[in-house]
Amino acid sequence: DAGVIQSPRHEVTEMGQEVTLRCKPISGHDYLFWYRQTMMRGLELLIYFNNNVPIDDSGMPEDRFSAKMPNASFSTLKIQPSEPRDSAVYFCASSQTSGGRETQYFGPGTRLLVL
Amino acid sequence: AQKVTQAQTEISVVEKEDVTLDCVYETRDTTYYLFWYKQPPSGELVFLIRRNSFDEQNEISGRYSWNFQKSTSSFNFTITASQVVDSAVYFCALSEARRRYSTLTFGKGTMLLVSP
């Protein structure tokens, strides 16, 4: 079975540009999570969805960040405009249920570098 | 609030040594889940194990074993006869299961370096 798919795997952009990260969750999973990983802050939960509906976006750092999930098999995380401090690895994860009972499976991550 | 502490930032061992990674957690819930993930140098996060708070039996999977002790709020991970391929950052995580929506709280991770 295919795991969580993320694209692109690497992204290099210049400050001020728009960046769009993409995620395809595991089929049948109805929870989707976006995380950011940096050396300074570790793994941070940015936002998560249940049945395509955003449940908690309190981790989104600023209004420059937005996330959508138009259907059960696709989600995007957009940064506009990007800044050097957004450089990080962004992970998408999915699980069958929440309540903490089910395991979250992570995608390979997108390594973002903003110059 | 839930919290996970991995006090060991980095551990270095020589191949074939046994190594234990510590994880201490805090939660007010009586029902919760504990996880370990591995992040090798390639960067992906790989799920290793999930345990619920009602099951304190130790678990063994090949060279990996986990010791869950509610009395000390610990969920330690031991690798027996370590190998170079075990070099990675290992994360312990906690999730409270009582609420409808619950998320993972990760520790800061322990970097394990296994040298030949």
Short mmCIF file of C-alpha atoms in Angstrom, two decimals:
data_model
loop_
_atom_site.label_atom_id
_atom_site.label_comp_id
_atom_site.label_asym_id
_atom_site.label_seq_id
_atom_site.Cartn_x
_atom_site.Cartn_y
_atom_site.Cartn_z
CA ASP A 1 0.00 0.00 0.00
CA ALA A 2 1.19 3.50 -0.75
CA GLY A 3 2.09 5.58 2.25
CA VAL A 4 1.61 9.30 2.64
CA ILE A 5 2.89 11.08 -0.44
CA GLN A 6 4.35 14.57 -0.36
CA SER A 7 5.60 16.81 -3.09
CA PRO A 8 7.93 18.37 -3.79
CA ARG A 9 10.59 16.64 -1.75
CA HIS A 10 12.85 19.67 -1.91
CA GLU A 11 12.02 23.27 -2.60
CA VAL A 12 14.37 26.21 -2.86
CA THR A 13 12.81 29.61 -3.32
CA GLU A 14 13.51 33.25 -2.76
CA MET A 15 12.06 35.39 -0.06
CA GLY A 16 8.70 36.80 -1.02
CA GLN A 17 7.75 33.97 -3.33
CA GLU A 18 4.69 31.80 -2.85
CA VAL A 19 5.34 28.19 -1.86
CA THR A 20 2.81 25.37 -2.12
CA LEU A 21 3.40 22.02 -0.49
CA ARG A 22 1.23 19.06 -1.38
CA CYS A 23 0.12 15.96 0.43
CA LYS A 24 -1.83 12.82 -0.42
CA PRO A 25 -2.86 10.90 2.69
CA ILE A 26 -3.19 7.16 2.96
CA SER A 27 -6.43 6.01 1.40
CA GLY A 28 -9.14 5.54 4.02
CA HIS A 29 -7.53 7.81 6.57
CA ASP A 30 -9.82 10.61 7.64
CA TYR A 31 -7.35 12.68 9.65
CA LEU A 32 -4.57 14.70 8.09
CA PHE A 33 -1.89 16.61 9.96
CA TRP A 34 0.70 19.16 8.88
CA TYR A 35 3.89 19.49 10.95
CA ARG A 36 6.98 21.61 10.73
CA GLN A 37 10.39 20.47 11.99
CA THR A 38 13.28 22.79 12.81
CA MET A 39 16.36 22.36 14.91
CA MET A 40 15.29 25.10 17.28
CA ARG A 41 11.66 24.12 17.83
CA GLY A 42 11.57 20.43 17.01
CA LEU A 43 8.33 19.01 15.62
CA GLU A 44 5.42 21.42 15.70
CA LEU A 45 1.85 20.67 14.72
CA LEU A 46 0.60 23.38 12.40
CA ILE A 47 -2.94 22.30 11.55
CA TYR A 48 -5.05 19.19 11.22
CA PHE A 49 -8.16 18.16 9.36
CA ASN A 50 -10.91 15.65 9.98
CA ASN A 51 -12.98 14.61 6.97
CA ASN A 52 -11.50 17.52 5.03
CA VAL A 53 -12.55 20.07 7.66
CA PRO A 54 -9.89 22.03 9.56
CA ILE A 55 -10.19 21.22 13.26
CA ASP A 56 -7.37 23.17 14.85
CA ASP A 57 -5.11 25.67 13.14
CA SER A 58 -3.72 27.23 16.30
CA GLY A 59 -0.24 26.06 15.36
CA MET A 60 -0.14 28.00 12.13
CA PRO A 61 2.52 30.61 12.79
CA GLU A 62 1.15 33.55 10.85
CA ASP A 63 -1.41 34.62 8.33
CA ARG A 64 1.15 33.96 5.67
CA PHE A 65 0.42 30.28 6.19
CA SER A 66 -2.76 28.67 4.91
CA ALA A 67 -3.87 25.08 4.41
CA LYS A 68 -6.70 23.49 2.49
CA MET A 69 -8.10 20.05 1.99
CA PRO A 70 -10.47 20.14 -0.97
CA ASN A 71 -11.06 16.39 -0.90
CA ALA A 72 -10.14 13.27 1.02
CA SER A 73 -7.07 12.56 -1.04
CA PHE A 74 -5.36 15.91 -1.28
CA SER A 75 -4.18 18.75 0.91
CA THR A 76 -2.00 21.80 0.40
CA LEU A 77 0.00 24.01 2.70
CA LYS A 78 0.73 27.41 1.24
CA ILE A 79 3.15 30.09 2.40
CA GLN A 80 2.70 33.50 0.86
CA PRO A 81 4.96 35.40 1.00
CA SER A 82 7.74 33.12 2.15
CA GLU A 83 10.52 34.28 4.48
CA PRO A 84 13.92 32.78 5.33
CA ARG A 85 12.67 31.79 8.79
CA ASP A 86 10.15 29.48 7.12
CA SER A 87 13.02 27.21 6.11
CA ALA A 88 12.27 23.85 7.65
CA VAL A 89 11.12 20.34 6.88
CA TYR A 90 7.36 20.13 6.50
CA PHE A 91 5.71 16.81 7.18
CA CYS A 92 2.25 15.61 6.37
CA ALA A 93 0.78 12.71 8.36
CA SER A 94 -2.50 10.85 8.30
CA SER A 95 -4.40 8.53 10.61
CA GLN A 96 -7.63 6.58 10.57
CA THR A 97 -9.11 8.19 13.66
CA SER A 98 -8.04 10.62 16.30
CA GLY A 99 -8.69 10.58 19.99
CA GLY A 100 -5.08 9.57 20.05
CA ARG A 101 -5.98 5.97 19.46
CA GLU A 102 -4.59 5.54 16.00
CA THR A 103 -1.07 5.83 14.75
CA GLN A 104 -0.11 8.76 12.59
CA TYR A 105 1.85 7.77 9.51
CA PHE A 106 4.19 10.38 8.13
CA GLY A 107 5.14 11.28 4.62
CA PRO A 108 8.78 11.72 3.59
CA GLY A 109 8.64 15.46 4.19
CA THR A 110 9.35 18.51 2.07
CA ARG A 111 12.63 20.23 2.79
CA LEU A 112 12.06 23.95 2.21
CA LEU A 113 14.84 26.50 1.90
CA VAL A 114 13.91 30.15 1.56
CA LEU A 115 16.81 32.34 0.49
CA ALA B 1 -1.13 19.54 29.79
CA GLN B 2 0.79 16.66 28.36
CA LYS B 3 4.55 16.62 28.14
CA VAL B 4 7.25 14.25 26.94
CA THR B 5 10.83 14.48 28.10
CA GLN B 6 13.74 12.77 26.42
CA ALA B 7 16.62 13.84 28.59
CA GLN B 8 19.31 12.25 26.45
CA THR B 9 20.11 14.58 23.61
CA GLU B 10 22.73 12.38 22.00
CA ILE B 11 24.08 8.90 22.67
CA SER B 12 27.14 7.35 21.06
CA VAL B 13 27.81 3.63 21.17
CA VAL B 14 29.95 1.12 19.38
CA GLU B 15 28.33 -1.53 17.27
CA LYS B 16 26.99 -4.54 19.19
CA GLU B 17 26.52 -2.57 22.38
CA ASP B 18 23.07 -2.44 23.96
CA VAL B 19 21.57 1.01 24.35
CA THR B 20 18.50 2.34 26.14
CA LEU B 21 16.70 5.51 25.17
CA ASP B 22 14.73 7.10 27.98
CA CYS B 23 11.29 8.65 27.73
CA VAL B 24 9.37 10.21 30.61
CA TYR B 25 5.89 11.57 30.12
CA GLU B 26 3.34 13.66 31.97
CA THR B 27 -0.40 13.50 31.56
CA ARG B 28 -3.51 13.93 33.68
CA ASP B 29 -5.48 11.43 31.67
CA THR B 30 -5.85 7.83 32.70
CA THR B 31 -6.23 6.76 29.09
CA TYR B 32 -3.41 7.62 26.75
CA TYR B 33 -1.15 6.22 24.06
CA LEU B 34 2.61 6.24 23.76
CA PHE B 35 4.59 6.01 20.56
CA TRP B 36 8.14 5.74 19.33
CA TYR B 37 9.24 7.01 15.94
CA LYS B 38 12.60 6.72 14.19
CA GLN B 39 14.05 9.42 11.96
CA PRO B 40 17.07 8.10 10.04
CA PRO B 41 19.52 10.44 8.30
CA SER B 42 17.35 10.29 5.18
CA GLY B 43 14.79 12.32 7.11
CA GLU B 44 11.54 10.38 7.07
CA LEU B 45 9.67 9.60 10.27
CA VAL B 46 9.10 5.91 10.73
CA PHE B 47 6.56 4.53 13.19
CA LEU B 48 7.99 1.89 15.51
CA ILE B 49 5.45 1.12 18.22
CA ARG B 50 2.23 2.22 19.92
CA ARG B 51 1.20 1.24 23.44
CA ASN B 52 -1.92 2.10 25.39
CA SER B 53 -1.96 3.00 29.04
CA PHE B 54 -3.75 -0.17 30.06
CA ASP B 55 -1.15 -2.50 28.70
CA GLU B 56 2.04 -2.51 30.71
CA GLN B 57 3.47 -5.64 29.19
CA ASN B 58 6.91 -5.20 27.80
CA GLU B 59 7.20 -5.68 24.09
CA ILE B 60 9.99 -7.19 22.07
CA SER B 61 10.44 -7.00 18.34
CA GLY B 62 13.69 -8.47 17.14
CA ARG B 63 16.48 -6.38 18.61
CA TYR B 64 14.03 -3.76 19.84
CA SER B 65 12.28 -3.86 23.18
CA TRP B 66 10.15 -1.42 25.11
CA ASN B 67 9.66 -1.11 28.84
CA PHE B 68 6.49 0.68 29.91
CA GLN B 69 6.20 1.55 33.60
CA LYS B 70 3.22 3.61 34.70
CA SER B 71 4.61 3.91 38.22
CA THR B 72 7.49 6.00 36.93
CA SER B 73 5.69 7.43 33.86
CA SER B 74 8.36 6.02 31.62
CA PHE B 75 8.38 4.27 28.27
CA ASN B 76 11.97 3.34 27.56
CA PHE B 77 13.31 1.84 24.36
CA THR B 78 16.21 -0.60 24.25
CA ILE B 79 18.16 -1.69 21.21
CA THR B 80 20.12 -4.88 21.73
CA ALA B 81 23.32 -5.48 19.81
CA SER B 82 23.14 -2.12 18.08
CA GLN B 83 24.06 -1.78 14.43
CA VAL B 84 25.24 1.15 12.34
CA VAL B 85 21.83 1.20 10.62
CA ASP B 86 20.27 2.04 13.98
CA SER B 87 21.86 5.48 13.82
CA ALA B 88 18.96 7.90 13.82
CA VAL B 89 17.00 10.34 15.90
CA TYR B 90 14.37 8.61 17.98
CA PHE B 91 11.25 10.39 19.13
CA CYS B 92 8.91 9.42 21.91
CA ALA B 93 5.36 10.80 21.69
CA LEU B 94 2.20 10.87 23.79
CA SER B 95 -1.44 11.24 22.92
CA GLU B 96 -4.34 11.56 25.32
CA ALA B 97 -7.24 9.42 24.18
CA ARG B 98 -10.12 10.74 26.21
CA ARG B 99 -11.03 13.68 24.07
CA ARG B 100 -12.56 13.38 20.64
CA TYR B 101 -9.74 15.37 19.10
CA SER B 102 -6.33 14.62 20.43
CA THR B 103 -2.92 15.22 19.02
CA LEU B 104 0.58 13.91 19.47
CA THR B 105 3.04 15.60 21.78
CA PHE B 106 6.59 14.78 20.81
CA GLY B 107 9.74 14.79 22.87
CA LYS B 108 12.78 16.64 21.57
CA GLY B 109 14.32 13.41 20.34
CA THR B 110 17.48 11.45 21.11
CA MET B 111 20.15 11.19 18.47
CA LEU B 112 21.76 7.77 18.48
CA LEU B 113 25.11 7.36 16.79
CA VAL B 114 26.34 3.80 16.32
CA SER B 115 29.90 3.54 15.14
CA PRO B 116 31.53 0.46 13.59
#
